[in-house]
mmCIF file of C-alpha atoms in Angstrom:
data_model
loop_
_atom_site.group_PDB
_atom_site.id
_atom_site.type_symbol
_atom_site.label_atom_id
_atom_site.label_comp_id
_atom_site.label_asym_id
_atom_site.label_seq_id
_atom_site.Cartn_x
_atom_site.Cartn_y
_atom_site.Cartn_z
ATOM 1 C CA MET X 1 0.796 -0.223 -0.425
ATOM 2 C CA ARG X 2 1.789 3.606 -1.212
ATOM 3 C CA ALA X 3 2.497 5.563 2.713
ATOM 4 C CA ASP X 4 0.679 7.660 1.681
ATOM 5 C CA THR X 5 -2.683 6.818 1.592
ATOM 6 C CA GLY X 6 -4.944 6.908 4.791
ATOM 7 C CA ALA X 7 -4.807 2.785 4.505
ATOM 8 C CA ALA X 8 -1.763 2.788 6.068
ATOM 9 C CA SER X 9 -3.154 4.710 8.713
ATOM 10 C CA ALA X 10 -6.335 1.856 9.612
ATOM 11 C CA TYR X 11 -3.492 -0.735 9.687
ATOM 12 C CA PHE X 12 -0.917 0.630 12.241
ATOM 13 C CA ARG X 13 -3.826 1.083 13.953
ATOM 14 C CA SER X 14 -5.581 -1.910 13.998
ATOM 15 C CA ILE X 15 -1.881 -3.573 14.661
ATOM 16 C CA ARG X 16 -1.583 -1.395 17.753
ATOM 17 C CA ALA X 17 -4.438 -2.453 19.397
ATOM 18 C CA ALA X 18 -4.308 -5.946 18.230
ATOM 19 C CA LEU X 19 -0.747 -6.668 19.595
ATOM 20 C CA LYS X 20 -2.387 -4.400 22.854
ATOM 21 C CA GLY X 21 -5.179 -7.140 22.652
ATOM 22 C CA LEU X 22 -2.357 -9.791 22.589
ATOM 23 C CA ARG X 23 -0.050 -8.254 26.100
ATOM 24 C CA VAL X 24 -3.645 -8.297 27.882
ATOM 25 C CA TYR X 25 -4.400 -11.963 26.995
ATOM 26 C CA LEU X 26 -0.468 -12.971 28.291
ATOM 27 C CA ALA X 27 -1.401 -10.706 31.381
ATOM 28 C CA ASP X 28 -3.848 -12.715 32.653
ATOM 29 C CA ASP X 29 -2.977 -15.237 34.983
ATOM 30 C CA LYS X 30 -5.475 -16.922 33.851
ATOM 31 C CA SER X 31 -4.337 -16.976 29.693
ATOM 32 C CA PRO X 32 -4.521 -20.483 28.782
ATOM 33 C CA LEU X 33 -0.477 -19.978 28.334
ATOM 34 C CA TYR X 34 0.041 -19.700 31.882
ATOM 35 C CA ALA X 35 -0.994 -23.769 31.580
ATOM 36 C CA HIS X 36 2.110 -24.335 30.029
ATOM 37 C CA GLY X 37 4.864 -22.740 32.623
ATOM 38 C CA LEU X 38 7.258 -20.281 31.413
ATOM 39 C CA VAL X 39 5.564 -20.046 27.822
ATOM 40 C CA GLY X 40 3.396 -16.680 28.551
ATOM 41 C CA GLN X 41 6.506 -15.623 30.434
ATOM 42 C CA VAL X 42 8.745 -15.779 27.042
ATOM 43 C CA ILE X 43 6.459 -14.229 24.746
ATOM 44 C CA ILE X 44 6.199 -10.672 26.309
ATOM 45 C CA PRO X 45 9.633 -9.821 25.419
ATOM 46 C CA TYR X 46 8.707 -10.662 21.576
ATOM 47 C CA VAL X 47 5.526 -8.825 22.067
ATOM 48 C CA ASP X 48 7.628 -5.740 22.690
ATOM 49 C CA ARG X 49 9.677 -6.431 20.295
ATOM 50 C CA LEU X 50 6.704 -6.195 17.725
ATOM 51 C CA GLU X 51 5.643 -3.647 19.339
ATOM 52 C CA ALA X 52 8.935 -1.158 19.171
ATOM 53 C CA THR X 53 9.719 -2.258 15.752
ATOM 54 C CA PHE X 54 5.446 -1.366 14.879
ATOM 55 C CA SER X 55 6.461 2.248 16.195
ATOM 56 C CA ALA X 56 9.414 2.515 13.546
ATOM 57 C CA TRP X 57 8.185 1.527 10.738
ATOM 58 C CA GLU X 58 5.002 3.809 11.166
ATOM 59 C CA ASN X 59 6.957 6.850 11.695
ATOM 60 C CA ARG X 60 9.275 5.096 8.624
ATOM 61 C CA VAL X 61 5.769 5.962 6.484
ATOM 62 C CA GLY X 62 5.968 8.834 7.499
ATOM 63 C CA PHE X 63 9.370 9.929 4.512
ATOM 64 C CA MET X 64 8.858 6.471 2.678
ATOM 65 C CA GLU X 65 7.033 6.297 -0.294
ATOM 66 C CA ARG X 66 5.469 2.684 -0.254
ATOM 67 C CA PHE X 67 4.569 0.039 2.589
ATOM 68 C CA ARG X 68 4.556 -3.297 1.585
ATOM 69 C CA ILE X 69 2.031 -5.876 3.731
ATOM 70 C CA SER X 70 1.984 -9.436 2.561
ATOM 71 C CA ARG X 71 -2.002 -8.321 2.390
ATOM 72 C CA ALA X 72 -2.598 -11.606 0.780
ATOM 73 C CA ASP X 73 -0.960 -13.825 3.237
ATOM 74 C CA SER X 74 -0.113 -13.328 6.543
ATOM 75 C CA GLY X 75 -1.076 -9.547 6.788
ATOM 76 C CA PHE X 76 2.946 -8.957 8.616
ATOM 77 C CA PRO X 77 5.082 -6.628 7.066
ATOM 78 C CA VAL X 78 7.055 -8.082 3.729
ATOM 79 C CA PHE X 79 9.836 -9.144 4.895
ATOM 80 C CA GLN X 80 12.643 -6.620 3.079
ATOM 81 C CA ASN X 81 10.880 -4.126 5.535
ATOM 82 C CA VAL X 82 12.578 -6.604 8.387
ATOM 83 C CA LEU X 83 15.723 -6.142 6.219
ATOM 84 C CA THR X 84 15.764 -2.586 5.778
ATOM 85 C CA LEU X 85 14.765 -1.787 9.394
ATOM 86 C CA GLU X 86 17.992 -4.558 10.182
ATOM 87 C CA ASN X 87 20.132 -2.797 7.921
ATOM 88 C CA ASP X 88 19.494 0.841 8.712
ATOM 89 C CA ARG X 89 19.770 0.102 12.454
ATOM 90 C CA ALA X 90 23.886 0.227 12.037
ATOM 91 C CA THR X 91 23.853 3.269 10.723
ATOM 92 C CA ALA X 92 20.841 4.812 12.612
ATOM 93 C CA GLU X 93 23.993 6.444 15.287
ATOM 94 C CA GLU X 94 25.611 8.162 12.145
ATOM 95 C CA ARG X 95 22.916 9.510 10.432
ATOM 96 C CA LEU X 96 20.944 10.696 13.546
ATOM 97 C CA SER X 97 24.328 12.627 14.251
ATOM 98 C CA ALA X 98 23.526 14.112 10.701
ATOM 99 C CA MET X 99 20.704 15.489 11.433
ATOM 100 C CA PRO X 100 19.107 18.585 13.639
ATOM 101 C CA ASP X 101 17.528 17.634 16.993
ATOM 102 C CA LEU X 102 14.168 17.259 17.548
ATOM 103 C CA ALA X 103 13.407 20.063 19.106
ATOM 104 C CA THR X 104 15.200 22.007 16.663
ATOM 105 C CA LEU X 105 12.873 20.874 13.845
ATOM 106 C CA LYS X 106 10.038 21.564 15.388
ATOM 107 C CA ALA X 107 10.655 25.372 16.042
ATOM 108 C CA GLU X 108 12.217 25.308 12.431
ATOM 109 C CA MET X 109 8.243 23.800 12.233
ATOM 110 C CA ALA X 110 6.595 25.924 12.986
ATOM 111 C CA ASP X 111 9.016 29.234 11.962
ATOM 112 C CA PHE X 112 7.926 28.125 8.831
ATOM 113 C CA ILE X 113 3.736 27.377 8.766
ATOM 114 C CA LEU X 114 3.772 31.040 10.854
ATOM 115 C CA ARG X 115 6.245 32.367 7.833
ATOM 116 C CA HIS X 116 5.095 31.123 4.246
ATOM 117 C CA ARG X 117 0.958 29.320 6.613
ATOM 118 C CA GLU X 118 2.217 25.936 4.925
ATOM 119 C CA PHE X 119 3.008 22.902 5.569
ATOM 120 C CA PRO X 120 6.242 22.607 5.915
ATOM 121 C CA ALA X 121 5.906 18.528 4.256
ATOM 122 C CA ALA X 122 9.848 18.526 3.775
ATOM 123 C CA LEU X 123 10.666 19.039 6.989
ATOM 124 C CA GLN X 124 7.163 17.140 8.945
ATOM 125 C CA GLU X 125 9.441 13.695 7.063
ATOM 126 C CA GLN X 126 12.644 14.684 8.750
ATOM 127 C CA ILE X 127 10.841 14.410 11.666
ATOM 128 C CA ALA X 128 9.306 11.390 10.890
ATOM 129 C CA GLU X 129 13.361 10.187 9.885
ATOM 130 C CA ARG X 130 14.087 10.651 13.531
ATOM 131 C CA LEU X 131 11.913 9.510 15.266
ATOM 132 C CA TYR X 132 12.244 6.382 13.135
ATOM 133 C CA LEU X 133 15.772 6.201 14.091
ATOM 134 C CA GLU X 134 16.253 7.081 17.456
ATOM 135 C CA ASP X 135 12.938 3.893 17.819
ATOM 136 C CA ILE X 136 15.890 1.543 16.596
ATOM 137 C CA GLY X 137 18.517 3.143 17.714
ATOM 138 C CA ARG X 138 17.017 2.928 21.609
ATOM 139 C CA ASP X 139 14.721 -0.152 21.772
ATOM 140 C CA ALA X 140 15.124 -4.226 21.026
ATOM 141 C CA VAL X 141 13.287 -4.758 17.431
ATOM 142 C CA PHE X 142 11.684 -7.736 15.746
ATOM 143 C CA GLY X 143 15.222 -8.839 13.749
ATOM 144 C CA PRO X 144 15.043 -12.281 11.189
ATOM 145 C CA PHE X 145 16.376 -13.789 14.448
ATOM 146 C CA ILE X 146 16.875 -13.184 17.495
ATOM 147 C CA LEU X 147 18.986 -14.973 19.585
ATOM 148 C CA PRO X 148 19.026 -17.630 21.637
ATOM 149 C CA GLU X 149 18.833 -16.767 25.906
ATOM 150 C CA THR X 150 18.490 -19.498 28.775
ATOM 151 C CA MET X 151 16.317 -19.082 31.011
ATOM 152 C CA ARG X 152 16.108 -21.450 33.590
ATOM 153 C CA VAL X 153 18.918 -24.374 34.348
ATOM 154 C CA SER X 154 18.135 -27.719 36.559
ATOM 155 C CA VAL X 155 18.461 -31.240 36.416
ATOM 156 C CA ASN X 156 17.056 -33.588 35.661
ATOM 157 C CA PRO X 157 16.362 -36.367 38.833
ATOM 158 C CA LYS X 158 16.585 -39.913 36.717
ATOM 159 C CA ASN X 159 19.875 -39.327 34.912
ATOM 160 C CA GLY X 160 21.453 -36.173 36.361
ATOM 161 C CA ARG X 161 21.768 -34.313 33.808
ATOM 162 C CA PRO X 162 21.378 -30.813 33.416
ATOM 163 C CA PHE X 163 19.000 -28.868 31.409
ATOM 164 C CA TYR X 164 18.384 -25.906 29.783
ATOM 165 C CA VAL X 165 14.523 -23.580 28.769
ATOM 166 C CA VAL X 166 16.069 -21.878 26.335
ATOM 167 C CA HIS X 167 14.259 -19.868 23.946
ATOM 168 C CA TRP X 168 15.013 -17.491 20.628
ATOM 169 C CA GLY X 169 13.082 -15.684 17.734
ATOM 170 C CA VAL X 170 12.550 -15.644 14.056
ATOM 171 C CA PHE X 171 10.745 -13.430 11.338
ATOM 172 C CA ASP X 172 10.395 -16.010 8.754
ATOM 173 C CA GLY X 173 11.060 -14.064 4.836
ATOM 174 C CA SER X 174 9.241 -16.960 2.954
ATOM 175 C CA GLN X 175 5.432 -16.643 4.979
ATOM 176 C CA THR X 176 5.897 -13.578 7.071
ATOM 177 C CA LEU X 177 5.446 -14.852 10.062
ATOM 178 C CA PRO X 178 6.768 -13.661 13.650
ATOM 179 C CA MET X 179 7.347 -16.872 16.195
ATOM 180 C CA VAL X 180 8.838 -17.980 19.160
ATOM 181 C CA TYR X 181 10.894 -20.963 19.602
ATOM 182 C CA MET X 182 11.208 -22.474 23.108
ATOM 183 C CA ALA X 183 12.692 -25.568 23.381
ATOM 184 C CA THR X 184 14.360 -27.414 27.536
ATOM 185 C CA ILE X 185 17.908 -28.829 26.209
ATOM 186 C CA GLU X 186 19.332 -31.529 28.270
ATOM 187 C CA ASP X 187 23.437 -31.923 28.085
ATOM 188 C CA SER X 188 25.518 -35.392 28.788
ATOM 189 C CA SER X 189 28.269 -33.105 28.080
ATOM 190 C CA GLU X 190 30.614 -34.864 31.552
ATOM 191 C CA ALA X 191 32.272 -31.170 32.351
ATOM 192 C CA ILE X 192 29.348 -28.964 32.111
ATOM 193 C CA ALA X 193 28.269 -31.660 34.589
ATOM 194 C CA ARG X 194 30.912 -31.729 36.834
ATOM 195 C CA MET X 195 30.806 -28.175 36.829
ATOM 196 C CA LEU X 196 26.668 -27.489 37.702
ATOM 197 C CA VAL X 197 25.912 -30.575 39.472
ATOM 198 C CA THR X 198 26.542 -32.227 43.311
ATOM 199 C CA LYS X 199 26.581 -35.707 44.118
ATOM 200 C CA ASP X 200 23.469 -36.321 44.932
ATOM 201 C CA GLY X 201 22.197 -34.975 41.630
ATOM 202 C CA LYS X 202 20.848 -32.195 42.444
ATOM 203 C CA LEU X 203 21.947 -27.938 41.190
ATOM 204 C CA ASP X 204 24.801 -26.535 43.022
ATOM 205 C CA PRO X 205 24.066 -24.215 44.379
ATOM 206 C CA GLU X 206 27.256 -22.817 45.228
ATOM 207 C CA VAL X 207 27.405 -22.005 41.444
ATOM 208 C CA GLU X 208 25.731 -18.509 40.666
ATOM 209 C CA ILE X 209 23.651 -17.968 37.285
ATOM 210 C CA PRO X 210 23.129 -14.904 36.824
ATOM 211 C CA LEU X 211 19.850 -15.420 34.331
ATOM 212 C CA PRO X 212 18.778 -15.296 32.052
ATOM 213 C CA VAL X 213 21.293 -16.357 30.211
ATOM 214 C CA GLY X 214 22.961 -15.291 26.746
ATOM 215 C CA GLY X 215 22.815 -18.344 24.314
ATOM 216 C CA LEU X 216 23.065 -21.593 25.513
ATOM 217 C CA LEU X 217 24.356 -21.619 28.965
ATOM 218 C CA ASN X 218 27.515 -24.597 27.949
ATOM 219 C CA PRO X 219 29.737 -22.678 26.389
ATOM 220 C CA GLU X 220 31.178 -25.104 24.811
ATOM 221 C CA PHE X 221 28.418 -25.904 21.998
ATOM 222 C CA ALA X 222 26.396 -21.307 22.824
ATOM 223 C CA ARG X 223 28.378 -20.571 18.444
ATOM 224 C CA ALA X 224 27.290 -23.836 17.399
ATOM 225 C CA PHE X 225 23.946 -23.567 19.505
ATOM 226 C CA ASP X 226 22.722 -19.828 17.113
ATOM 227 C CA SER X 227 24.227 -21.693 14.069
ATOM 228 C CA SER X 228 21.954 -24.623 14.377
ATOM 229 C CA VAL X 229 18.645 -22.954 15.573
ATOM 230 C CA GLU X 230 19.223 -20.326 12.912
ATOM 231 C CA ARG X 231 19.635 -22.703 9.728
ATOM 232 C CA ASN X 232 16.048 -24.562 11.812
ATOM 233 C CA GLY X 233 14.241 -21.465 11.655
ATOM 234 C CA SER X 234 12.495 -22.316 9.004
ATOM 235 C CA TYR X 235 8.738 -21.974 9.436
ATOM 236 C CA SER X 236 8.727 -24.953 6.153
ATOM 237 C CA LEU X 237 10.316 -27.180 8.845
ATOM 238 C CA SER X 238 8.329 -29.093 10.825
ATOM 239 C CA PRO X 239 8.869 -29.207 14.286
ATOM 240 C CA VAL X 240 9.408 -32.348 14.424
ATOM 241 C CA THR X 241 11.939 -32.122 11.085
ATOM 242 C CA ILE X 242 13.609 -29.125 13.821
ATOM 243 C CA ALA X 243 13.762 -31.304 16.904
ATOM 244 C CA GLN X 244 15.417 -33.759 15.208
ATOM 245 C CA ASN X 245 17.899 -31.689 12.739
ATOM 246 C CA LEU X 246 18.760 -30.316 16.621
ATOM 247 C CA ASP X 247 19.768 -33.346 17.918
ATOM 248 C CA ALA X 248 21.352 -34.736 14.869
ATOM 249 C CA ASP X 249 23.925 -31.451 15.409
ATOM 250 C CA PHE X 250 24.752 -32.267 18.483
ATOM 251 C CA GLU X 251 26.441 -35.791 20.506
ATOM 252 C CA HIS X 252 25.801 -34.093 23.694
ATOM 253 C CA LEU X 253 22.925 -31.742 23.227
ATOM 254 C CA HIS X 254 19.437 -33.273 23.716
ATOM 255 C CA PRO X 255 16.128 -32.063 22.832
ATOM 256 C CA LYS X 256 13.678 -33.317 24.597
ATOM 257 C CA GLN X 257 10.445 -30.803 24.700
ATOM 258 C CA LEU X 258 10.263 -28.145 21.066
ATOM 259 C CA ARG X 259 7.646 -25.561 21.479
ATOM 260 C CA ARG X 260 6.779 -22.880 18.527
ATOM 261 C CA PHE X 261 4.721 -19.759 18.638
ATOM 262 C CA VAL X 262 3.814 -19.349 15.209
ATOM 263 C CA LEU X 263 1.645 -15.351 15.538
ATOM 264 C CA GLY X 264 -0.365 -15.150 12.352
ATOM 265 C CA PRO X 265 -2.366 -14.562 10.278
ATOM 266 C CA PHE X 266 -3.610 -11.006 10.944
ATOM 267 C CA TYR X 267 -6.995 -9.544 8.771
ATOM 268 C CA SER X 268 -7.620 -5.719 9.131
ATOM 269 C CA ALA X 269 -10.376 -4.615 7.175
ATOM 270 C CA GLY X 270 -9.888 -2.382 4.024
ATOM 271 C CA VAL X 271 -5.765 -3.504 3.909
ATOM 272 C CA THR X 272 -5.223 -7.901 4.153
ATOM 273 C CA ALA X 273 -7.201 -9.822 0.963
ATOM 274 C CA ASN X 274 -6.025 -13.506 3.170
ATOM 275 C CA SER X 275 -10.147 -13.846 3.261
ATOM 276 C CA ASP X 276 -12.629 -12.247 1.324
ATOM 277 C CA ARG X 277 -15.407 -13.552 3.751
ATOM 278 C CA ILE X 278 -13.822 -12.197 7.271
ATOM 279 C CA SER X 279 -12.734 -8.788 5.233
ATOM 280 C CA THR X 280 -16.533 -7.931 3.686
ATOM 281 C CA ILE X 281 -17.640 -8.793 7.705
ATOM 282 C CA LEU X 282 -14.816 -6.619 9.429
ATOM 283 C CA SER X 283 -15.478 -3.597 6.920
ATOM 284 C CA LYS X 284 -18.676 -3.128 8.875
ATOM 285 C CA VAL X 285 -17.032 -2.388 12.182
ATOM 286 C CA ARG X 286 -16.723 1.698 12.524
ATOM 287 C CA LYS X 287 -13.431 1.671 14.072
ATOM 288 C CA ASP X 288 -10.370 0.878 12.693
ATOM 289 C CA GLU X 289 -8.574 -0.227 15.952
ATOM 290 C CA ASN X 290 -11.936 -2.934 16.760
ATOM 291 C CA ALA X 291 -12.093 -4.186 12.973
ATOM 292 C CA TRP X 292 -9.276 -6.735 12.717
ATOM 293 C CA LEU X 293 -8.926 -10.011 13.828
ATOM 294 C CA LEU X 294 -5.727 -11.496 15.067
ATOM 295 C CA THR X 295 -4.542 -15.829 15.195
ATOM 296 C CA TRP X 296 -1.744 -17.300 16.200
ATOM 297 C CA THR X 297 -1.315 -21.506 16.277
ATOM 298 C CA MET X 298 0.931 -22.976 19.566
ATOM 299 C CA GLN X 299 3.040 -26.069 18.688
ATOM 300 C CA GLU X 300 4.961 -28.908 20.521
ATOM 301 C CA VAL X 301 6.614 -31.790 20.264
ATOM 302 C CA PHE X 302 8.434 -33.749 23.166
ATOM 303 C CA SER X 303 10.800 -36.933 23.270
ATOM 304 C CA LYS X 304 8.834 -39.615 24.323
ATOM 305 C CA THR X 305 12.572 -41.614 24.715
ATOM 306 C CA GLU X 306 16.107 -41.466 24.471
ATOM 307 C CA ARG X 307 17.780 -44.918 22.389
ATOM 308 C CA PRO X 308 21.162 -44.999 23.972
ATOM 309 C CA ALA X 309 24.045 -44.802 22.372
ATOM 310 C CA LYS X 310 25.805 -47.182 20.973
ATOM 311 C CA HIS X 311 29.859 -48.173 21.746
ATOM 312 C CA GLY X 312 31.246 -50.407 19.395
ATOM 313 C CA LEU X 313 34.482 -51.759 18.248
ATOM 314 C CA TRP X 314 33.691 -50.230 14.404
ATOM 315 C CA SER X 315 31.045 -48.049 14.648
ATOM 316 C CA SER X 316 29.376 -46.095 17.385
ATOM 317 C CA GLU X 317 26.120 -44.188 17.616
ATOM 318 C CA PRO X 318 25.158 -41.219 19.388
ATOM 319 C CA ALA X 319 21.747 -41.471 21.917
ATOM 320 C CA ARG X 320 19.399 -40.416 20.152
ATOM 321 C CA ASP X 321 15.510 -38.745 20.715
ATOM 322 C CA GLU X 322 12.162 -40.154 19.145
ATOM 323 C CA TYR X 323 9.162 -37.609 19.495
ATOM 324 C CA HIS X 324 6.264 -38.669 19.728
ATOM 325 C CA ILE X 325 3.308 -37.477 16.490
ATOM 326 C CA ASP X 326 0.158 -37.748 17.627
ATOM 327 C CA THR X 327 -1.243 -39.992 14.577
ATOM 328 C CA ASP X 328 -4.386 -40.009 15.476
ATOM 329 C CA ASP X 329 -4.911 -36.687 14.585
ATOM 330 C CA LEU X 330 -4.436 -36.147 10.979
ATOM 331 C CA GLU X 331 -3.898 -31.784 11.540
ATOM 332 C CA ALA X 332 -1.338 -32.651 14.284
ATOM 333 C CA THR X 333 0.248 -35.525 11.967
ATOM 334 C CA ARG X 334 0.391 -33.347 8.905
ATOM 335 C CA GLN X 335 1.795 -30.112 11.141
ATOM 336 C CA GLY X 336 4.545 -32.511 12.595
ATOM 337 C CA VAL X 337 4.270 -32.124 16.337
ATOM 338 C CA SER X 338 2.341 -34.031 19.651
ATOM 339 C CA ALA X 339 0.259 -31.783 20.185
ATOM 340 C CA TYR X 340 -0.679 -28.259 18.684
ATOM 341 C CA GLN X 341 -3.618 -24.987 19.463
ATOM 342 C CA LYS X 342 -4.998 -22.536 17.852
ATOM 343 C CA HIS X 343 -6.454 -18.834 19.770
ATOM 344 C CA ALA X 344 -8.001 -16.201 17.993
ATOM 345 C CA LEU X 345 -7.557 -12.499 19.466
ATOM 346 C CA VAL X 346 -11.237 -10.054 18.019
ATOM 347 C CA PRO X 347 -12.334 -7.162 19.363
ATOM 348 C CA HIS X 348 -15.684 -7.302 21.088
ATOM 349 C CA ASP X 349 -17.597 -5.560 18.336
ATOM 350 C CA ALA X 350 -15.672 -7.332 16.114
ATOM 351 C CA TYR X 351 -16.911 -10.584 17.415
ATOM 352 C CA GLN X 352 -20.641 -9.241 17.661
ATOM 353 C CA ALA X 353 -20.171 -8.131 13.289
ATOM 354 C CA LEU X 354 -18.632 -11.852 12.800
ATOM 355 C CA TYR X 355 -21.538 -13.255 15.215
ATOM 356 C CA ALA X 356 -24.426 -11.509 13.486
ATOM 357 C CA SER X 357 -23.086 -12.946 9.943
ATOM 358 C CA GLY X 358 -24.030 -15.933 11.210
ATOM 359 C CA GLU X 359 -20.147 -17.244 9.598
ATOM 360 C CA ALA X 360 -18.622 -16.483 13.097
ATOM 361 C CA GLU X 361 -18.583 -20.495 13.923
ATOM 362 C CA SER X 362 -17.460 -21.234 10.595
ATOM 363 C CA ILE X 363 -15.208 -19.108 10.925
ATOM 364 C CA PHE X 364 -13.872 -19.805 14.444
ATOM 365 C CA SER X 365 -13.756 -23.687 13.753
ATOM 366 C CA GLY X 366 -10.547 -25.421 15.741
ATOM 367 C CA PHE X 367 -10.340 -21.971 17.153
ATOM 368 C CA THR X 368 -10.260 -21.537 21.051
ATOM 369 C CA VAL X 369 -11.893 -17.962 21.198
ATOM 370 C CA HIS X 370 -10.357 -14.401 23.158
ATOM 371 C CA VAL X 371 -12.644 -11.691 22.828
ATOM 372 C CA VAL X 372 -10.888 -8.385 24.020
ATOM 373 C CA SER X 373 -13.292 -5.695 25.870
ATOM 374 C CA GLY X 374 -11.612 -2.913 27.027
ATOM 375 C CA ASN X 375 -8.641 -3.955 29.079
ATOM 376 C CA GLN X 376 -10.633 -7.081 29.444
ATOM 377 C CA VAL X 377 -9.970 -10.469 27.930
ATOM 378 C CA ILE X 378 -12.658 -13.001 27.666
ATOM 379 C CA SER X 379 -11.546 -16.478 26.426
ATOM 380 C CA GLU X 380 -13.026 -19.659 25.397
ATOM 381 C CA VAL X 381 -16.412 -18.510 23.936
#
């Protein structure tokens, strides 16, 4: 869409409202995500990143000719916008130092209006560019790949191995979908066990671990782990394939559980075209900030058993995990997961419009629906 049309403003109003609604949902301790322990806690910082990213993009619209959205698919900005933002971050400080500060630009703008009796479009663009560069320089944004972070360390009492809960983010380029990954990784390397585990098989309280830790806790594998999860971050790879690939990449790292939170598609009245049926109904909602629908999928795969390592005279095989796939559920089999959940977040006005159309039941089939009303989210409608 062209940046100088009202479509851009409407889109940003609706996505801002959607992310605010998602934050309200995640902050509710009654949220189903809290049944998954750390999931809600993990995802909120990535929502922070998305909000900062959209704020920066909104300012960028003020001085660029076009802003493209994946209108027919995810409803999120196309991947080139993500790459451009990442590239601009590298030069933001240098570009800011060459520009007048915000107060000077605003004073020049007021003076121009008084002297010329017209709006200073060029100065407005400079202000937008200044705000954009300040945004991306100050806030953590959602880039193509967000490095892993270890947020919890413990010991498996059954085998005495330390395990880590690690998370990372990926903005998928082909499907233009932001995703958050979260994995529980056991570590069978002897050096880390000596460092972290006491003789009675518990985490050594004498070892101070300043969580969260950037990267995988074990420095021996941290860099290779970063590379492995980045290489295996694509949406086109099923969770079971990703878990198997990680397992194959490391002899001493054993992925016991992998979760993937896929945000989208996003539907916005008058902007996205990923569903004519939904768009037609949403277009009847009066306010842009209430004319949207945000969906997400939570996928999970877990290990059902670990094949022990084999050490022979002529060959040997490392320990490998076997992952459970719910073959009784055709959709779980197609996704390559042990389990999955599909969720939809919708403002009260939009839900009423969908309900009045008689289409709500078919549109939300298979979804858990969460309705935003003010600063509350009513779930399982």
